[in-house]
Amino acid sequence: MKSVLIVEDDKNQRLLYEQELALEGYGVLTAANGKEALDKVQEMHPDIIIMDINMPEMDGLEAIGRIIGKYKEAPIIIHTAYSHYKESFMSWAADGYVVKSSDLAELKETIDGLLTRKSAAV
């Protein structure tokens, strides 16, 4: 079973994503901020990471930089309500970028595509 780490500070969104991805057959880990995400990545080594940007304690861009510095194996998807971050060079380190929507189809497709590409590369 592939594992997904969802990093989202909004409790209700985090729960929604957790339920939706569990129904898709993923093992789901969650974190409420970038600092917590770093701990989870070191402990659990998820197959893919879904990262929000604006969060307390440590934002998503800083967390991405630290994760990539130590753990390069997992693809990272930026999942944010703000489309303008896509233009920021800090977001270029991510493997995917999805603007939040009530329809999670694009997020699920991006996850599937990145995990398929990762499996093919191994």
Short mmCIF file of N, CA and C in Angstrom, two decimals:
data_model
loop_
_atom_site.label_atom_id
_atom_site.label_comp_id
_atom_site.label_asym_id
_atom_site.label_seq_id
_atom_site.Cartn_x
_atom_site.Cartn_y
_atom_site.Cartn_z
N MET A 1 0.85 -1.18 0.00
CA MET A 1 0.00 0.00 0.00
C MET A 1 0.89 1.24 0.00
N LYS A 2 0.65 2.15 -0.91
CA LYS A 2 1.41 3.39 -0.99
C LYS A 2 0.94 4.34 0.10
N SER A 3 1.89 5.06 0.69
CA SER A 3 1.55 5.99 1.76
C SER A 3 1.62 7.44 1.28
N VAL A 4 0.68 8.23 1.76
CA VAL A 4 0.56 9.63 1.41
C VAL A 4 0.61 10.45 2.70
N LEU A 5 1.47 11.47 2.72
CA LEU A 5 1.50 12.40 3.84
C LEU A 5 0.78 13.67 3.41
N ILE A 6 -0.30 14.00 4.12
CA ILE A 6 -1.06 15.22 3.85
C ILE A 6 -0.65 16.26 4.89
N VAL A 7 -0.14 17.39 4.41
CA VAL A 7 0.28 18.47 5.30
C VAL A 7 -0.67 19.63 5.08
N GLU A 8 -1.57 19.84 6.03
CA GLU A 8 -2.65 20.82 5.90
C GLU A 8 -3.02 21.32 7.30
N ASP A 9 -3.04 22.64 7.47
CA ASP A 9 -3.35 23.19 8.79
C ASP A 9 -4.84 23.23 9.10
N ASP A 10 -5.69 23.25 8.08
CA ASP A 10 -7.14 23.27 8.30
C ASP A 10 -7.61 21.85 8.64
N LYS A 11 -8.10 21.68 9.86
CA LYS A 11 -8.48 20.36 10.36
C LYS A 11 -9.55 19.70 9.49
N ASN A 12 -10.56 20.45 9.06
CA ASN A 12 -11.64 19.87 8.25
C ASN A 12 -11.14 19.44 6.87
N GLN A 13 -10.30 20.25 6.24
CA GLN A 13 -9.75 19.85 4.95
C GLN A 13 -8.85 18.63 5.09
N ARG A 14 -8.04 18.62 6.13
CA ARG A 14 -7.15 17.49 6.39
C ARG A 14 -7.96 16.19 6.53
N LEU A 15 -9.06 16.26 7.26
CA LEU A 15 -9.92 15.09 7.45
C LEU A 15 -10.55 14.65 6.13
N LEU A 16 -11.02 15.61 5.34
CA LEU A 16 -11.62 15.29 4.04
C LEU A 16 -10.61 14.59 3.14
N TYR A 17 -9.40 15.15 3.02
CA TYR A 17 -8.38 14.54 2.17
C TYR A 17 -8.00 13.16 2.68
N GLU A 18 -7.91 13.03 4.00
CA GLU A 18 -7.56 11.74 4.60
C GLU A 18 -8.60 10.68 4.22
N GLN A 19 -9.87 11.03 4.36
CA GLN A 19 -10.94 10.08 4.04
C GLN A 19 -10.97 9.73 2.55
N GLU A 20 -10.86 10.74 1.70
CA GLU A 20 -10.91 10.52 0.25
C GLU A 20 -9.75 9.65 -0.22
N LEU A 21 -8.56 9.92 0.27
CA LEU A 21 -7.40 9.15 -0.18
C LEU A 21 -7.38 7.75 0.42
N ALA A 22 -7.91 7.59 1.62
CA ALA A 22 -8.03 6.25 2.20
C ALA A 22 -8.99 5.40 1.36
N LEU A 23 -10.06 6.01 0.87
CA LEU A 23 -11.00 5.30 -0.01
C LEU A 23 -10.35 4.90 -1.33
N GLU A 24 -9.32 5.62 -1.74
CA GLU A 24 -8.58 5.29 -2.96
C GLU A 24 -7.56 4.18 -2.73
N GLY A 25 -7.41 3.75 -1.46
CA GLY A 25 -6.51 2.65 -1.14
C GLY A 25 -5.14 3.06 -0.64
N TYR A 26 -4.97 4.33 -0.30
CA TYR A 26 -3.68 4.79 0.21
C TYR A 26 -3.64 4.69 1.73
N GLY A 27 -2.45 4.46 2.26
CA GLY A 27 -2.21 4.62 3.69
C GLY A 27 -1.97 6.10 3.90
N VAL A 28 -2.71 6.72 4.80
CA VAL A 28 -2.66 8.17 4.94
C VAL A 28 -2.06 8.59 6.27
N LEU A 29 -1.07 9.47 6.19
CA LEU A 29 -0.46 10.11 7.35
C LEU A 29 -0.84 11.58 7.27
N THR A 30 -0.94 12.27 8.40
CA THR A 30 -1.29 13.68 8.36
C THR A 30 -0.36 14.50 9.25
N ALA A 31 -0.22 15.77 8.88
CA ALA A 31 0.54 16.73 9.67
C ALA A 31 -0.16 18.08 9.55
N ALA A 32 -0.13 18.87 10.62
CA ALA A 32 -0.84 20.15 10.65
C ALA A 32 0.05 21.34 10.26
N ASN A 33 1.35 21.10 10.10
CA ASN A 33 2.26 22.19 9.71
C ASN A 33 3.56 21.58 9.20
N GLY A 34 4.42 22.44 8.67
CA GLY A 34 5.68 21.98 8.10
C GLY A 34 6.60 21.31 9.10
N LYS A 35 6.64 21.81 10.32
CA LYS A 35 7.50 21.23 11.35
C LYS A 35 7.06 19.80 11.66
N GLU A 36 5.77 19.60 11.80
CA GLU A 36 5.24 18.26 12.05
C GLU A 36 5.50 17.35 10.83
N ALA A 37 5.41 17.92 9.65
CA ALA A 37 5.67 17.15 8.43
C ALA A 37 7.11 16.62 8.41
N LEU A 38 8.06 17.46 8.79
CA LEU A 38 9.47 17.01 8.83
C LEU A 38 9.64 15.80 9.73
N ASP A 39 9.00 15.83 10.89
CA ASP A 39 9.06 14.70 11.82
C ASP A 39 8.46 13.44 11.19
N LYS A 40 7.31 13.59 10.55
CA LYS A 40 6.64 12.43 9.94
C LYS A 40 7.47 11.85 8.79
N VAL A 41 8.07 12.71 7.99
CA VAL A 41 8.88 12.24 6.87
C VAL A 41 10.07 11.43 7.39
N GLN A 42 10.72 11.91 8.43
CA GLN A 42 11.87 11.19 8.98
C GLN A 42 11.48 9.86 9.59
N GLU A 43 10.31 9.81 10.22
CA GLU A 43 9.86 8.59 10.89
C GLU A 43 9.28 7.57 9.91
N MET A 44 8.43 8.04 8.99
CA MET A 44 7.60 7.14 8.21
C MET A 44 8.00 6.97 6.73
N HIS A 45 8.79 7.87 6.19
CA HIS A 45 9.20 7.82 4.78
C HIS A 45 8.02 7.57 3.83
N PRO A 46 7.10 8.53 3.73
CA PRO A 46 5.93 8.35 2.86
C PRO A 46 6.33 8.25 1.39
N ASP A 47 5.45 7.66 0.59
CA ASP A 47 5.70 7.53 -0.85
C ASP A 47 5.48 8.84 -1.59
N ILE A 48 4.62 9.70 -1.06
CA ILE A 48 4.33 10.99 -1.68
C ILE A 48 3.86 11.96 -0.60
N ILE A 49 4.12 13.25 -0.83
CA ILE A 49 3.77 14.28 0.14
C ILE A 49 2.90 15.33 -0.54
N ILE A 50 1.78 15.68 0.11
CA ILE A 50 0.90 16.75 -0.36
C ILE A 50 1.04 17.90 0.63
N MET A 51 1.54 19.03 0.16
CA MET A 51 1.94 20.12 1.04
C MET A 51 1.15 21.40 0.78
N ASP A 52 0.49 21.90 1.83
CA ASP A 52 -0.11 23.23 1.78
C ASP A 52 1.03 24.24 1.93
N ILE A 53 0.75 25.51 1.62
CA ILE A 53 1.79 26.54 1.72
C ILE A 53 1.65 27.35 3.01
N ASN A 54 0.52 28.03 3.18
CA ASN A 54 0.34 28.91 4.33
C ASN A 54 -0.08 28.12 5.55
N MET A 55 0.88 27.95 6.48
CA MET A 55 0.62 27.20 7.71
C MET A 55 1.39 27.84 8.85
N PRO A 56 0.94 27.62 10.09
CA PRO A 56 1.67 28.15 11.25
C PRO A 56 2.95 27.34 11.50
N GLU A 57 3.80 27.87 12.32
CA GLU A 57 5.07 27.28 12.76
C GLU A 57 6.11 27.18 11.66
N MET A 58 5.80 26.52 10.56
CA MET A 58 6.70 26.43 9.41
C MET A 58 5.85 26.30 8.16
N ASP A 59 6.02 27.23 7.21
CA ASP A 59 5.19 27.16 6.01
C ASP A 59 5.65 26.04 5.08
N GLY A 60 4.85 25.77 4.08
CA GLY A 60 5.12 24.66 3.19
C GLY A 60 6.38 24.81 2.37
N LEU A 61 6.70 26.03 1.91
CA LEU A 61 7.90 26.21 1.10
C LEU A 61 9.17 25.94 1.90
N GLU A 62 9.21 26.39 3.13
CA GLU A 62 10.37 26.10 3.97
C GLU A 62 10.47 24.60 4.24
N ALA A 63 9.32 23.98 4.51
CA ALA A 63 9.32 22.53 4.77
C ALA A 63 9.79 21.75 3.54
N ILE A 64 9.35 22.16 2.36
CA ILE A 64 9.79 21.49 1.12
C ILE A 64 11.31 21.55 1.00
N GLY A 65 11.87 22.73 1.23
CA GLY A 65 13.32 22.88 1.15
C GLY A 65 14.05 21.96 2.10
N ARG A 66 13.55 21.86 3.31
CA ARG A 66 14.20 21.00 4.31
C ARG A 66 14.02 19.52 3.98
N ILE A 67 12.83 19.16 3.49
CA ILE A 67 12.57 17.76 3.15
C ILE A 67 13.46 17.33 2.00
N ILE A 68 13.54 18.14 0.97
CA ILE A 68 14.36 17.80 -0.20
C ILE A 68 15.83 17.69 0.19
N GLY A 69 16.25 18.51 1.14
CA GLY A 69 17.63 18.46 1.59
C GLY A 69 18.00 17.15 2.27
N LYS A 70 17.02 16.46 2.85
CA LYS A 70 17.30 15.23 3.62
C LYS A 70 16.69 13.98 3.00
N TYR A 71 15.59 14.14 2.28
CA TYR A 71 14.82 12.99 1.83
C TYR A 71 14.29 13.28 0.44
N LYS A 72 15.01 12.87 -0.56
CA LYS A 72 14.69 13.21 -1.95
C LYS A 72 13.77 12.20 -2.63
N GLU A 73 13.50 11.08 -2.00
CA GLU A 73 12.79 9.99 -2.66
C GLU A 73 11.31 10.29 -2.94
N ALA A 74 10.64 10.99 -2.04
CA ALA A 74 9.19 11.18 -2.17
C ALA A 74 8.86 12.39 -3.04
N PRO A 75 8.02 12.19 -4.06
CA PRO A 75 7.54 13.35 -4.82
C PRO A 75 6.69 14.25 -3.91
N ILE A 76 6.71 15.54 -4.20
CA ILE A 76 5.95 16.51 -3.41
C ILE A 76 5.00 17.26 -4.32
N ILE A 77 3.74 17.34 -3.89
CA ILE A 77 2.72 18.12 -4.59
C ILE A 77 2.36 19.32 -3.72
N ILE A 78 2.52 20.51 -4.27
CA ILE A 78 2.02 21.69 -3.57
C ILE A 78 0.52 21.74 -3.81
N HIS A 79 -0.23 21.84 -2.73
CA HIS A 79 -1.70 21.88 -2.81
C HIS A 79 -2.15 23.09 -2.02
N THR A 80 -2.45 24.17 -2.73
CA THR A 80 -2.74 25.44 -2.08
C THR A 80 -3.90 26.16 -2.75
N ALA A 81 -4.49 27.08 -2.03
CA ALA A 81 -5.59 27.88 -2.59
C ALA A 81 -5.07 29.03 -3.44
N TYR A 82 -3.77 29.25 -3.44
CA TYR A 82 -3.18 30.41 -4.10
C TYR A 82 -2.43 30.00 -5.36
N SER A 83 -2.92 30.39 -6.51
CA SER A 83 -2.27 30.02 -7.77
C SER A 83 -0.98 30.80 -8.00
N HIS A 84 -0.82 31.96 -7.37
CA HIS A 84 0.36 32.79 -7.65
C HIS A 84 1.67 32.18 -7.13
N TYR A 85 1.61 31.22 -6.23
CA TYR A 85 2.84 30.58 -5.76
C TYR A 85 3.51 29.76 -6.86
N LYS A 86 2.75 29.39 -7.88
CA LYS A 86 3.31 28.60 -8.97
C LYS A 86 4.43 29.35 -9.68
N GLU A 87 4.37 30.67 -9.65
CA GLU A 87 5.39 31.50 -10.30
C GLU A 87 6.64 31.67 -9.43
N SER A 88 6.56 31.35 -8.16
CA SER A 88 7.68 31.51 -7.25
C SER A 88 8.71 30.41 -7.48
N PHE A 89 9.97 30.80 -7.60
CA PHE A 89 11.01 29.80 -7.82
C PHE A 89 11.08 28.80 -6.67
N MET A 90 10.64 29.17 -5.49
CA MET A 90 10.65 28.25 -4.35
C MET A 90 9.73 27.05 -4.59
N SER A 91 8.68 27.24 -5.38
CA SER A 91 7.74 26.14 -5.63
C SER A 91 8.24 25.20 -6.74
N TRP A 92 9.27 25.60 -7.47
CA TRP A 92 9.77 24.78 -8.56
C TRP A 92 10.37 23.47 -8.08
N ALA A 93 10.72 23.39 -6.83
CA ALA A 93 11.29 22.15 -6.28
C ALA A 93 10.24 21.05 -6.17
N ALA A 94 8.98 21.45 -6.17
CA ALA A 94 7.89 20.47 -6.05
C ALA A 94 7.70 19.73 -7.39
N ASP A 95 7.17 18.53 -7.31
CA ASP A 95 6.95 17.71 -8.50
C ASP A 95 5.59 17.97 -9.13
N GLY A 96 4.69 18.59 -8.38
CA GLY A 96 3.36 18.90 -8.88
C GLY A 96 2.79 20.11 -8.16
N TYR A 97 1.81 20.73 -8.78
CA TYR A 97 1.19 21.93 -8.20
C TYR A 97 -0.30 21.85 -8.52
N VAL A 98 -1.13 21.81 -7.49
CA VAL A 98 -2.58 21.72 -7.67
C VAL A 98 -3.24 22.81 -6.83
N VAL A 99 -4.08 23.61 -7.47
CA VAL A 99 -4.84 24.63 -6.75
C VAL A 99 -6.04 23.93 -6.10
N LYS A 100 -6.26 24.22 -4.83
CA LYS A 100 -7.35 23.57 -4.08
C LYS A 100 -8.69 23.80 -4.76
N SER A 101 -9.51 22.76 -4.69
CA SER A 101 -10.84 22.78 -5.26
C SER A 101 -11.71 21.80 -4.47
N SER A 102 -13.01 21.99 -4.53
CA SER A 102 -13.90 21.04 -3.86
C SER A 102 -13.91 19.70 -4.59
N ASP A 103 -13.50 19.70 -5.86
CA ASP A 103 -13.38 18.48 -6.64
C ASP A 103 -11.93 18.00 -6.52
N LEU A 104 -11.73 16.85 -5.93
CA LEU A 104 -10.38 16.35 -5.69
C LEU A 104 -9.83 15.51 -6.84
N ALA A 105 -10.51 15.51 -7.98
CA ALA A 105 -10.09 14.69 -9.12
C ALA A 105 -8.69 15.06 -9.60
N GLU A 106 -8.38 16.35 -9.73
CA GLU A 106 -7.06 16.76 -10.21
C GLU A 106 -5.97 16.33 -9.22
N LEU A 107 -6.23 16.47 -7.94
CA LEU A 107 -5.26 16.06 -6.94
C LEU A 107 -5.01 14.55 -7.03
N LYS A 108 -6.08 13.77 -7.12
CA LYS A 108 -5.95 12.32 -7.21
C LYS A 108 -5.19 11.91 -8.48
N GLU A 109 -5.48 12.56 -9.59
CA GLU A 109 -4.78 12.26 -10.85
C GLU A 109 -3.30 12.58 -10.74
N THR A 110 -2.98 13.69 -10.09
CA THR A 110 -1.58 14.09 -9.93
C THR A 110 -0.85 13.09 -9.04
N ILE A 111 -1.49 12.65 -7.97
CA ILE A 111 -0.89 11.65 -7.09
C ILE A 111 -0.62 10.36 -7.87
N ASP A 112 -1.64 9.88 -8.58
CA ASP A 112 -1.49 8.64 -9.35
C ASP A 112 -0.37 8.75 -10.39
N GLY A 113 -0.33 9.88 -11.09
CA GLY A 113 0.69 10.07 -12.11
C GLY A 113 2.09 10.08 -11.56
N LEU A 114 2.29 10.80 -10.45
CA LEU A 114 3.63 10.87 -9.85
C LEU A 114 4.06 9.53 -9.27
N LEU A 115 3.14 8.80 -8.66
CA LEU A 115 3.49 7.50 -8.10
C LEU A 115 3.78 6.48 -9.21
N THR A 116 3.06 6.57 -10.31
CA THR A 116 3.32 5.70 -11.46
C THR A 116 4.69 5.99 -12.04
N ARG A 117 5.00 7.28 -12.19
CA ARG A 117 6.31 7.68 -12.73
C ARG A 117 7.43 7.24 -11.78
N LYS A 118 7.20 7.37 -10.48
CA LYS A 118 8.20 6.96 -9.49
C LYS A 118 8.44 5.46 -9.56
N SER A 119 7.36 4.67 -9.69
CA SER A 119 7.48 3.20 -9.78
C SER A 119 8.22 2.78 -11.04
N ALA A 120 7.96 3.50 -12.14
CA ALA A 120 8.61 3.15 -13.41
C ALA A 120 10.11 3.46 -13.38
N ALA A 121 10.50 4.45 -12.57
CA ALA A 121 11.90 4.84 -12.49
C ALA A 121 12.73 3.89 -11.63
N VAL A 122 12.06 3.11 -10.81
CA VAL A 122 12.77 2.21 -9.88
C VAL A 122 13.21 0.95 -10.55
#
